[in-house]
Short mmCIF file of C-alpha atoms and ligand atoms in Angstrom, two decimals:
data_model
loop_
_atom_site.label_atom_id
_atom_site.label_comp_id
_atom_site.label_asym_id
_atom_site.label_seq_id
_atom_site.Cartn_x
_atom_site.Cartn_y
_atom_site.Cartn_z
CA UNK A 1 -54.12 14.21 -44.75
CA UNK A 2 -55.74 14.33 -47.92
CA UNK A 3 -53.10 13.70 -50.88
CA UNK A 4 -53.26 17.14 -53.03
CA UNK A 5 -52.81 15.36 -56.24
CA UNK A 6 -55.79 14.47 -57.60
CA UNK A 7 -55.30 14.28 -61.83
CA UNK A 8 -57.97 11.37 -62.51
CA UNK A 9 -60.56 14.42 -61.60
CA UNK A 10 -59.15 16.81 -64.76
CA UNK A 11 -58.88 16.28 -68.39
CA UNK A 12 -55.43 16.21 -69.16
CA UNK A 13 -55.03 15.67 -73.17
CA UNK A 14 -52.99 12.16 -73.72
CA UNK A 15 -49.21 12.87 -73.99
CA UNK A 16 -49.39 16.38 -72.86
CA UNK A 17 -47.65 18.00 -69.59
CA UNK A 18 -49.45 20.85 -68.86
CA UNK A 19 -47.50 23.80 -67.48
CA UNK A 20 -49.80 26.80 -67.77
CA UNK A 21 -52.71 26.43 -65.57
CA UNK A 22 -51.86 29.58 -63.91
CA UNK A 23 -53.24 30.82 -67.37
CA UNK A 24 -56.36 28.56 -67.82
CA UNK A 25 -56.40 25.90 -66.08
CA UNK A 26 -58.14 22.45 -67.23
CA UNK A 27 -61.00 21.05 -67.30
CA UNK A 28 -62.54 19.17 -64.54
CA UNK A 29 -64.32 16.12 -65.30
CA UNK A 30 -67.23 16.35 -64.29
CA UNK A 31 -67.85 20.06 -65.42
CA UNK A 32 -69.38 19.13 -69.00
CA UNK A 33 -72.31 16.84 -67.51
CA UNK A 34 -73.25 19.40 -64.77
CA UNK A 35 -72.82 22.20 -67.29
CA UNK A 36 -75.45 20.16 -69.51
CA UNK A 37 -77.07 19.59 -67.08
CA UNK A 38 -77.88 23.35 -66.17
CA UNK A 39 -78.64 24.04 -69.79
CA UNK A 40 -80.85 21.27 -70.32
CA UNK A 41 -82.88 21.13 -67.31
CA UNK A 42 -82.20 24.25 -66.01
CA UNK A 43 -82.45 26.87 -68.54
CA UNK A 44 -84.85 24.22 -71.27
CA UNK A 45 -87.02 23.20 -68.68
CA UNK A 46 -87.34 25.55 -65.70
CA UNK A 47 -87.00 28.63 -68.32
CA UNK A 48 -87.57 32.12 -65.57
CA UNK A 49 -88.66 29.78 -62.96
CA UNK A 50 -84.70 28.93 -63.10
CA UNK A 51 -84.27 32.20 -61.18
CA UNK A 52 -85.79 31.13 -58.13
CA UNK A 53 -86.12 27.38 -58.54
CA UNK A 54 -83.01 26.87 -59.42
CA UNK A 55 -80.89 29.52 -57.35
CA UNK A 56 -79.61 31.45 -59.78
CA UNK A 57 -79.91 34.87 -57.99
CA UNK A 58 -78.38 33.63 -54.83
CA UNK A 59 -75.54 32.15 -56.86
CA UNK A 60 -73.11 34.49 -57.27
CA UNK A 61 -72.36 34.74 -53.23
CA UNK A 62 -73.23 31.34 -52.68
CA UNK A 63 -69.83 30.32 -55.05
CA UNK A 64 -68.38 33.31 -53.51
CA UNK A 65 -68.30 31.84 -49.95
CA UNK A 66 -66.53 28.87 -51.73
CA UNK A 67 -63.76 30.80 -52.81
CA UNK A 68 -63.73 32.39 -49.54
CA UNK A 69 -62.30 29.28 -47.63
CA UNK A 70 -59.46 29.06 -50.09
CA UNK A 71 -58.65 32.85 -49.70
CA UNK A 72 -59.18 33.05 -45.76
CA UNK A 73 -62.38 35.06 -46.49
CA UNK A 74 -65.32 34.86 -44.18
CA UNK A 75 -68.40 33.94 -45.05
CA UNK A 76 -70.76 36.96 -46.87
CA UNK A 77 -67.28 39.02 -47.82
CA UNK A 78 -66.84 37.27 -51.20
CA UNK A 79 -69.11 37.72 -54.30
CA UNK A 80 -68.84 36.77 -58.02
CA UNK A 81 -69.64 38.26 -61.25
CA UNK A 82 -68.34 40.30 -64.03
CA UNK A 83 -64.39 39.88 -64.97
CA UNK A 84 -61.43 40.76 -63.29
CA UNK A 85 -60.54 43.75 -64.91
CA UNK A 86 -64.37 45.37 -63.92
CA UNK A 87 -63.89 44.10 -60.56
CA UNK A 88 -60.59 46.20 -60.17
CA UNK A 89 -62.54 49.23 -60.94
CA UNK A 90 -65.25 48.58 -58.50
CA UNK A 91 -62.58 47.75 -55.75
CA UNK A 92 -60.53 50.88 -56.56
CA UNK A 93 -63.49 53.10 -57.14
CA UNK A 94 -64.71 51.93 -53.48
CA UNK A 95 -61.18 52.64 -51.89
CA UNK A 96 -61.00 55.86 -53.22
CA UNK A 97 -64.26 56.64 -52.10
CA UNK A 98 -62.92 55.52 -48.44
CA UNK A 99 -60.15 58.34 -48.24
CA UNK A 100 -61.98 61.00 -50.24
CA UNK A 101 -59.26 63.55 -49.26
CA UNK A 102 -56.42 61.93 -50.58
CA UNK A 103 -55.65 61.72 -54.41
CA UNK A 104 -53.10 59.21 -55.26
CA UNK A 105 -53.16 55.66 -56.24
CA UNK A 106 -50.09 53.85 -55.94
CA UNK A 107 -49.24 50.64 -58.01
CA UNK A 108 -46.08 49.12 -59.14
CA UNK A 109 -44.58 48.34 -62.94
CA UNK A 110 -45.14 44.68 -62.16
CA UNK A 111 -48.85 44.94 -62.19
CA UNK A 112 -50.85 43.81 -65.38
CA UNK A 113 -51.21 45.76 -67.04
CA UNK A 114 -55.41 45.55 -67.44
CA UNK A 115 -55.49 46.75 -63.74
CA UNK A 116 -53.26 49.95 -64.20
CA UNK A 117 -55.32 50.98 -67.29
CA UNK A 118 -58.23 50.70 -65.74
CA UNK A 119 -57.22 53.12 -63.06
CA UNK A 120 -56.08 55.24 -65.77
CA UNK A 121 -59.75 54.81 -66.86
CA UNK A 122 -61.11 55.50 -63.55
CA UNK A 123 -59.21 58.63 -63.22
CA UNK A 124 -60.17 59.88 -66.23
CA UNK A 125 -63.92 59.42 -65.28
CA UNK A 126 -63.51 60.84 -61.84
CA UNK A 127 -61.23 63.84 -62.77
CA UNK A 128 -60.59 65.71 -59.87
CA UNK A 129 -56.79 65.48 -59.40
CA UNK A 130 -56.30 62.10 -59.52
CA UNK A 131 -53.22 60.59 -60.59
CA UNK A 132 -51.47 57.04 -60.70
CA UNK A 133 -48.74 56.01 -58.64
CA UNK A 134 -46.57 53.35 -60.17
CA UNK A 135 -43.01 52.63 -58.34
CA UNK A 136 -40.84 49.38 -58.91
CA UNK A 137 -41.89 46.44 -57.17
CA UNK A 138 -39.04 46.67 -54.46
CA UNK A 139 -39.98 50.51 -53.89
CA UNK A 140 -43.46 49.93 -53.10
CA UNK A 141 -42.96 50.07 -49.26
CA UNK A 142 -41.49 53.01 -49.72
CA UNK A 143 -43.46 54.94 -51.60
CA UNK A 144 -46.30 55.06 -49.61
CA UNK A 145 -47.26 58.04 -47.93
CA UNK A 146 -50.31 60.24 -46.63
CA UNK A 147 -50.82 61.34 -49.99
CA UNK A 148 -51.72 57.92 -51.05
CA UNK A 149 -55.55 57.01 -50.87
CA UNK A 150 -55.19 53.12 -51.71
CA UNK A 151 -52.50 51.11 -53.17
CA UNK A 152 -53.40 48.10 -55.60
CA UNK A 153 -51.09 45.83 -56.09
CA UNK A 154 -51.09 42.33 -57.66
CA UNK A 155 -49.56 39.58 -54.96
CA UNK A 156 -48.28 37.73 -57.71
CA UNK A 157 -46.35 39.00 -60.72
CA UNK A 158 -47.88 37.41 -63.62
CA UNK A 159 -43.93 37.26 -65.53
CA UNK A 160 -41.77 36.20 -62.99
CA UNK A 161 -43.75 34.42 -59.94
CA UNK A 162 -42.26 37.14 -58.06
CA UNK A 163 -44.26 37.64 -54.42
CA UNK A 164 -45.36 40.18 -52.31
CA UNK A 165 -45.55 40.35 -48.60
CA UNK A 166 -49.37 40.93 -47.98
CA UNK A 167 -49.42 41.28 -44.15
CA UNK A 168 -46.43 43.93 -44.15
CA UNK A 169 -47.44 45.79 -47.54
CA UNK A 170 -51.40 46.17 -45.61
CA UNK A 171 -49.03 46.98 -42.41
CA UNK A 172 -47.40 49.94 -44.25
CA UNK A 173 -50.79 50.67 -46.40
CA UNK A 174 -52.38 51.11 -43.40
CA UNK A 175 -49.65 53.12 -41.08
CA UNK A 176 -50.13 55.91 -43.65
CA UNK A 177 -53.78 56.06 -43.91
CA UNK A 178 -54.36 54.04 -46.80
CA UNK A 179 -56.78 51.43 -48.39
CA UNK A 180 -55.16 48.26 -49.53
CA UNK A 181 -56.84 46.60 -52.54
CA UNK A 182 -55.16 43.37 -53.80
CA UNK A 183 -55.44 41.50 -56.66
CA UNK A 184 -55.26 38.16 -56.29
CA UNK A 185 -55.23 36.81 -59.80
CA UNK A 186 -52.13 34.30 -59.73
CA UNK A 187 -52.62 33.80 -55.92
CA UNK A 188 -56.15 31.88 -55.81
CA UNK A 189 -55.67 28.56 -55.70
CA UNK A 190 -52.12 28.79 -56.16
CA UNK A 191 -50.98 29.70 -52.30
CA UNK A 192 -51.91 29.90 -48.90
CA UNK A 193 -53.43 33.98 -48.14
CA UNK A 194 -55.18 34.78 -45.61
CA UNK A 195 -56.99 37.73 -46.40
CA UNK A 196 -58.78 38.21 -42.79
CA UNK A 197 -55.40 38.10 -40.64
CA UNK A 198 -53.60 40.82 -43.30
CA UNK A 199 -56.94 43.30 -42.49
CA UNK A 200 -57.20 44.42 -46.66
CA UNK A 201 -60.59 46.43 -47.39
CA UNK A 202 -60.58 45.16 -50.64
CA UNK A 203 -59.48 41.99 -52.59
CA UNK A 204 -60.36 41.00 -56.19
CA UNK A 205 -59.14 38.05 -58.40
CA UNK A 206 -60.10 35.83 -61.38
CA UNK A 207 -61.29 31.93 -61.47
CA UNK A 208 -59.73 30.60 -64.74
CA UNK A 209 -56.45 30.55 -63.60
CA UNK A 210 -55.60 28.28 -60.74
CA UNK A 211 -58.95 27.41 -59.89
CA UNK A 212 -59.68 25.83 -63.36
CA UNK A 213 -63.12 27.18 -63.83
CA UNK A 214 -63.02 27.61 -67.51
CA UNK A 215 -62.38 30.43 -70.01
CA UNK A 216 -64.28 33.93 -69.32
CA UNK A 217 -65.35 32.42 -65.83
CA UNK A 218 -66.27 35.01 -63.42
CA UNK A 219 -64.39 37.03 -61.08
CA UNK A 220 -64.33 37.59 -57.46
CA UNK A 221 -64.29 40.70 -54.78
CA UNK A 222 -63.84 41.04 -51.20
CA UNK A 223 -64.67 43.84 -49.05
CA UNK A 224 -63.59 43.62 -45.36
CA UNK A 225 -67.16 42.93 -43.88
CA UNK A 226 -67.04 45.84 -41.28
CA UNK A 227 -66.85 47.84 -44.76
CA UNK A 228 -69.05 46.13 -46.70
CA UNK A 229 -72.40 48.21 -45.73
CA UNK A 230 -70.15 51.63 -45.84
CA UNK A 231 -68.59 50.87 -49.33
CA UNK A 232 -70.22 53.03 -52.03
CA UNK A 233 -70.21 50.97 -55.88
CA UNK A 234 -69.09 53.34 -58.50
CA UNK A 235 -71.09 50.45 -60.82
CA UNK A 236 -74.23 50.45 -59.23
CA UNK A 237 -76.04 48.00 -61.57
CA UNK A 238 -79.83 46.48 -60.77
CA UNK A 239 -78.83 43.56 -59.22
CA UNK A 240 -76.76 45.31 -56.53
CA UNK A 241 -79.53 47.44 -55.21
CA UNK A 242 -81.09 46.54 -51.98
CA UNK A 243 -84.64 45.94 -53.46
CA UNK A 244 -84.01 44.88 -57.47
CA UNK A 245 -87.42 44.04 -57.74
CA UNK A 246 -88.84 46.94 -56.64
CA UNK A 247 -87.68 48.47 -59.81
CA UNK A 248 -87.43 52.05 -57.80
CA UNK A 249 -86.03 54.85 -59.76
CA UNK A 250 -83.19 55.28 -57.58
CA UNK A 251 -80.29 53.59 -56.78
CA UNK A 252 -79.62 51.99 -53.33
CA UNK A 253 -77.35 49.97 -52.36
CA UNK A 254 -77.66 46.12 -51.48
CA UNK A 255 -77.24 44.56 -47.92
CA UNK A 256 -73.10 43.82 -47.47
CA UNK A 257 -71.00 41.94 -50.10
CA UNK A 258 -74.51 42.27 -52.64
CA UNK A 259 -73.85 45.51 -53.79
CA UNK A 260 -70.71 44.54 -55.79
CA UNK A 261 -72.97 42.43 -57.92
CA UNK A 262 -73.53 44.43 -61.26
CA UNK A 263 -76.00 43.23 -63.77
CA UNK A 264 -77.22 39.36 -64.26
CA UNK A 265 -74.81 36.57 -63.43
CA UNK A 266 -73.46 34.53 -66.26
CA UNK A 267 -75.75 31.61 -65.09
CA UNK A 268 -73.77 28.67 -67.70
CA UNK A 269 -70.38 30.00 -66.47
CA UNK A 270 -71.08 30.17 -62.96
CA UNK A 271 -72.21 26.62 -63.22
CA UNK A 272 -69.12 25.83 -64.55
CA UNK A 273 -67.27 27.30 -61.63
CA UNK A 274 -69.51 26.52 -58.88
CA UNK A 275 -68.67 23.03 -60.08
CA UNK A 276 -65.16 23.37 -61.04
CA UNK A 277 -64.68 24.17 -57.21
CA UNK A 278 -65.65 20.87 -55.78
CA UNK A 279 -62.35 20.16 -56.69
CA UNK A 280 -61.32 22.04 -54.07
CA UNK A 281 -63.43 21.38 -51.09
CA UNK A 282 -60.80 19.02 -49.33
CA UNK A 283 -57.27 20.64 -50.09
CA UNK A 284 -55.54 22.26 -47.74
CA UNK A 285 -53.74 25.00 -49.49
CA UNK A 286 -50.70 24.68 -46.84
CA UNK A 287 -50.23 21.22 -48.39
CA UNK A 288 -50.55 22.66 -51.96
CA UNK A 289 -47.76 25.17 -51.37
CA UNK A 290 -45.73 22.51 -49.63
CA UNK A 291 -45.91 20.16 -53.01
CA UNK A 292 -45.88 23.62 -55.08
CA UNK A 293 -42.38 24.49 -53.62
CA UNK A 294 -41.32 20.41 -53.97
CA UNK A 295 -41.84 20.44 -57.71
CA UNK A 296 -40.62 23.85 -58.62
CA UNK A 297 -37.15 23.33 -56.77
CA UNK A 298 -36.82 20.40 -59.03
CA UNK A 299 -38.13 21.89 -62.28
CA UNK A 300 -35.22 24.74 -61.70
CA UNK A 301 -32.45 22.01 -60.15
CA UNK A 302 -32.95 20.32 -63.47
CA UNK A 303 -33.39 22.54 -66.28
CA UNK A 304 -30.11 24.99 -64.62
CA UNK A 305 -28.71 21.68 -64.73
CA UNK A 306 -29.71 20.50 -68.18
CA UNK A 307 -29.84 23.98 -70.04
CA UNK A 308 -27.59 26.43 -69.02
CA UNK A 309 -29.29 28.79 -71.61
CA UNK A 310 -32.14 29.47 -69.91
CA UNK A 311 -31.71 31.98 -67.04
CA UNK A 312 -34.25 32.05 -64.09
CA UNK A 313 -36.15 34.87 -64.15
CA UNK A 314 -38.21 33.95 -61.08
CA UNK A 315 -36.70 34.65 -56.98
CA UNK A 316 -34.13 31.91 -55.96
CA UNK A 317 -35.84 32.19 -52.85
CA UNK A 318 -39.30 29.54 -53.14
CA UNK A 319 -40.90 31.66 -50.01
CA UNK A 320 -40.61 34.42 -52.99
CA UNK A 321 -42.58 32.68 -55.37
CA UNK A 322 -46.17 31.90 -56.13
CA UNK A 323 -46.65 29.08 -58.23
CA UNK A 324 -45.10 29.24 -61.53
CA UNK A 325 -41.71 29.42 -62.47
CA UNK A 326 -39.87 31.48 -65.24
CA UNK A 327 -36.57 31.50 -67.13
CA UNK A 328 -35.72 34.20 -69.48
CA UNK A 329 -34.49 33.25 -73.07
CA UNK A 330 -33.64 35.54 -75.67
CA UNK A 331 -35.59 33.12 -78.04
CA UNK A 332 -38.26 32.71 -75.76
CA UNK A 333 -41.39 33.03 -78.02
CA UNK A 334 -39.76 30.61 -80.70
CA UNK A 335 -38.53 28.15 -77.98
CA UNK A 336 -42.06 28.03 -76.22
CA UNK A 337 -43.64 26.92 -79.58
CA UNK A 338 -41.37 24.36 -80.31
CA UNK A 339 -42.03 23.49 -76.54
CA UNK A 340 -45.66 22.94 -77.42
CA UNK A 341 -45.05 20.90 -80.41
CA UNK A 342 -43.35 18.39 -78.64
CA UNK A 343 -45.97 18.22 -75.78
CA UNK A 344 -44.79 20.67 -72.90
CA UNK A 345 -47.62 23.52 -72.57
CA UNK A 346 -46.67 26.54 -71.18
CA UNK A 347 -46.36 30.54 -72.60
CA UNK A 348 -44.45 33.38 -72.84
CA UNK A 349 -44.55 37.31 -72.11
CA UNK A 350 -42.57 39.51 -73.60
CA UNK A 351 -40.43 40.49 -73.95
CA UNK A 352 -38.23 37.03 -73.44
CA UNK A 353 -39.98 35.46 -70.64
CA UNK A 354 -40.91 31.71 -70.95
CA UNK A 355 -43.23 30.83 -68.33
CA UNK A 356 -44.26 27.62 -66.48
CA UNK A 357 -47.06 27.29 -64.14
CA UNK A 358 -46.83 24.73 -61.32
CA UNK A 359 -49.85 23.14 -60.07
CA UNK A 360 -49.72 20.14 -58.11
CA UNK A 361 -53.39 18.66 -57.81
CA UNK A 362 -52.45 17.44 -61.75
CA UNK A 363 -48.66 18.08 -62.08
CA UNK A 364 -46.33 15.26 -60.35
CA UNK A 365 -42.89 14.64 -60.21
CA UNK A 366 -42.70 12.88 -63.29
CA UNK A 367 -44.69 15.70 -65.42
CA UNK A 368 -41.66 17.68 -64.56
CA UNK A 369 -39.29 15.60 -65.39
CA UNK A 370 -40.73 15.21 -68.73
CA UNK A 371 -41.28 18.81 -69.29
CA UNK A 372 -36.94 19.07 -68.16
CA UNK A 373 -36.67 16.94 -71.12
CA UNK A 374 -38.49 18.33 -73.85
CA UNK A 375 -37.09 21.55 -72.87
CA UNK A 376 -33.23 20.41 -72.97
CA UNK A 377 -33.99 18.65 -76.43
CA UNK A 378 -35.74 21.91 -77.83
CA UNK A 379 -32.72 24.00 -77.01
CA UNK A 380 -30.00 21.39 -77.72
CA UNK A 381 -30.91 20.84 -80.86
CA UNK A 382 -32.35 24.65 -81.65
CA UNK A 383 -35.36 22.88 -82.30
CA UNK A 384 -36.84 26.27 -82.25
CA UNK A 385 -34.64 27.83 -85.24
CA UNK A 386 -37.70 26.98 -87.50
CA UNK A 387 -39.27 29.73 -89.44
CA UNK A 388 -43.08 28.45 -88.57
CA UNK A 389 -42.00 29.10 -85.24
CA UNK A 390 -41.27 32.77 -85.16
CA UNK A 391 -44.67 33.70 -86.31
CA UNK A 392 -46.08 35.67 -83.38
CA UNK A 393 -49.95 34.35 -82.77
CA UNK A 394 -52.68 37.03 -81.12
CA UNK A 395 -52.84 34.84 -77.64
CA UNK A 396 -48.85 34.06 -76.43
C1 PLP B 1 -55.27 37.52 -65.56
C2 PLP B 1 -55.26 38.88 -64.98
C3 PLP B 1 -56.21 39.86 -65.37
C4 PLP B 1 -57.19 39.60 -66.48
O1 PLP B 1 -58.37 40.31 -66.31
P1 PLP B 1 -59.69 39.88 -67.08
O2 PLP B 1 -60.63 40.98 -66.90
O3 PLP B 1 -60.15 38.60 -66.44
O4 PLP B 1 -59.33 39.64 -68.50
C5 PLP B 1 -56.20 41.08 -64.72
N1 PLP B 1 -55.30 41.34 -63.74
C6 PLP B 1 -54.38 40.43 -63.35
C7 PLP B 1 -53.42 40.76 -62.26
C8 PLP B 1 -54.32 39.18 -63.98
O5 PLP B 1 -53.39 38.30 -63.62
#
């Protein structure tokens, strides 16, 4: 099998470990050339002819099919475009649209927030009787019942790693009569889903995270593709009618998966990730989860060994997980600065939440030793009792 680490491919800054690629992952090597590349011969040369010469139209489900395979998406049910936070209101625009009798949407407090105010925003715009569901994480299964048009909830929570069951959440979703839409933003690239066997209309998710394709890189959607010529876009932009160039006065949708494409692609970006994904054509994501769960047992063996004053904040249980790893610390913000001074990258959310992504195809053993380290010497020695530390920045 293929080894899944693979760090001569990334640019990882000289005596840096880099625990936060389930923020924004790094660069790729060979991104900056092919990037150039685009502009320079692409764009400076080609100029409009780019559009067909150079496949820029067909690009955004070409990359989509790529991110398909790592999702257990078929091919023509993935497109990309936009960001994540407009593909959540396309995906739970279309869902509603699905059970038009029904009025609830169900979510849970552990979403990000982004994708419960856009619902807010949705419902707002729709009117109607409308209203947003959110239970606790735990009481999701629960809580849904026939008055519950879809449920969106994010498979990963983005503070505390903390999974949910997609095949038995759809299960319920779907014993009640409802659309499932899930957001895969912290499980692309991080773990194994298989978004076929679990039946989901609807999937969205984001690029920069795990799958390292640069800051503002596009999103992705799914629709189940015995939905995708029923599903109605609530954003019906040009470029997701059946016939752009046509230029009719009326809207129609595109064939499948096409008509969640908006407006233009970001041509520069999606080079970026079309690229950035070559990374990815020969890892198994089973072996990824397998050296996922390796290196976060030891990261929390060693730092509950080494620092007693940092609590895990993440499940005990690894099947639990995604792919990062948090510990709560009531000086959390101050310690994570510190953290960065000395070399060890990773954030915090608040309110006390220091949090470590865990990527194997550039984070080894070692890295994590290292990171133990730093982290036991920052809180030993209160390294982060330092007043330029407790200046909160805009980005934490
Ligand atoms: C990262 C993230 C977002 C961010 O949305 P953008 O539109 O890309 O800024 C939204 N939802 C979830 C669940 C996320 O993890």
């Amino acid at each position: 099998m293929t080894p899944v680490l693979r760090k001569e491919k990334f640019n990882l800054p000289e005596g840096q470990v880099y625990l936060d690629g389930n923020s924004l992952g790094p660069l790729p090597k060979h991104v900056p050339a092919r990037v150039a590349e685009v502009v320079r011969d692409e764009w400076g040369e080609l100029l409009i002819k780019g559009w067909n010469a150079a496949g820029w139209m067909a690009q955004p489900s070409r990359v989509g099919d790529r991110i398909g395979r790592l999702i257990g998406a078929p091919a023509g049910s993935v497109v990309t475009g936009d960001t994540l936070s407009v593909k959540v209101f396309q995906a739970v625009a279309a869902a509603i649209k699905l059970r038009p009798e029904r009025r609830v949407i169900l979510s849970d407090t552990g979403n990000f927030p982004s994708d419960l105010y856009m619902v807010e925003g949705l419902i707002k715009t729709v009117g109607r009787g409308y209203s947003l569901r959110t239970v606790a994480p735990e009481q999701v299964a629960d809580a849904i019942d026939d008055s519950v048009a879809a449920v969106l909830l994010t498979q990963v929570d983005y503070r505390t790693g903390r999974m949910h069951d997609m095949q038995e959440l759809t299960g319920k979703a779907h014993a009640a009569g409802a659309v499932m839409v899930w957001d895969l933003a912290h499980s692309a690239g991080a773990i194994p889903v298989d978004l076929a066997g679990c039946d989901a209309e609807l999937a969205v998710g984001c690029t920069y995270k795990y799958l390292n394709a640069g800051p503002g890189a596009p999103a992705f959607i799914y629709v189940r593709p015995d939905l995708a010529t029923k599903v109605e876009p609530a954003l019906s932009g040009w470029l997701g009618h059946r016939a752009p160039f046509d230029f009719a006065l009326r809207y129609a949708p595109g064939e499948g998966i096409e008509r969640m494409r908006v407006g233009t692609p970001p041509v520069l970006q999606m080079a970026a990730l079309e690229a950035a994904l070559e990374v990815w054509d020969d890892v198994d994501m089973n072996a990824v989860r397998d050296a996922s769960i390796a290196l976060q047992e030891q990261f929390i063996a060693e730092v509950e060994a080494r620092v007693p004053d940092l609590v895990l904040a993440s499940p005990r249980d690894p099947q639990l997980r995604g792919s990062q790893v948090s510990f709560a610390f009531e000086h959390g913000y101050a310690a994570m600065q510190a953290l960065i001074e000395q070399g060890v990258v990773g954030d915090f959310r608040a309110p006390d939440i220091m949090r470590f992504g865990i990527t194997p195809l550039y984070i080894d053993s070692g890295d994590i030793s290292t990171a133990v380290q730093k982290i036991e010497q920052v809180i030993s020695n209160r390294l982060w009792d330092a007043s330029r530390f407790q200046i909160r920045k805009q980005v934490t």
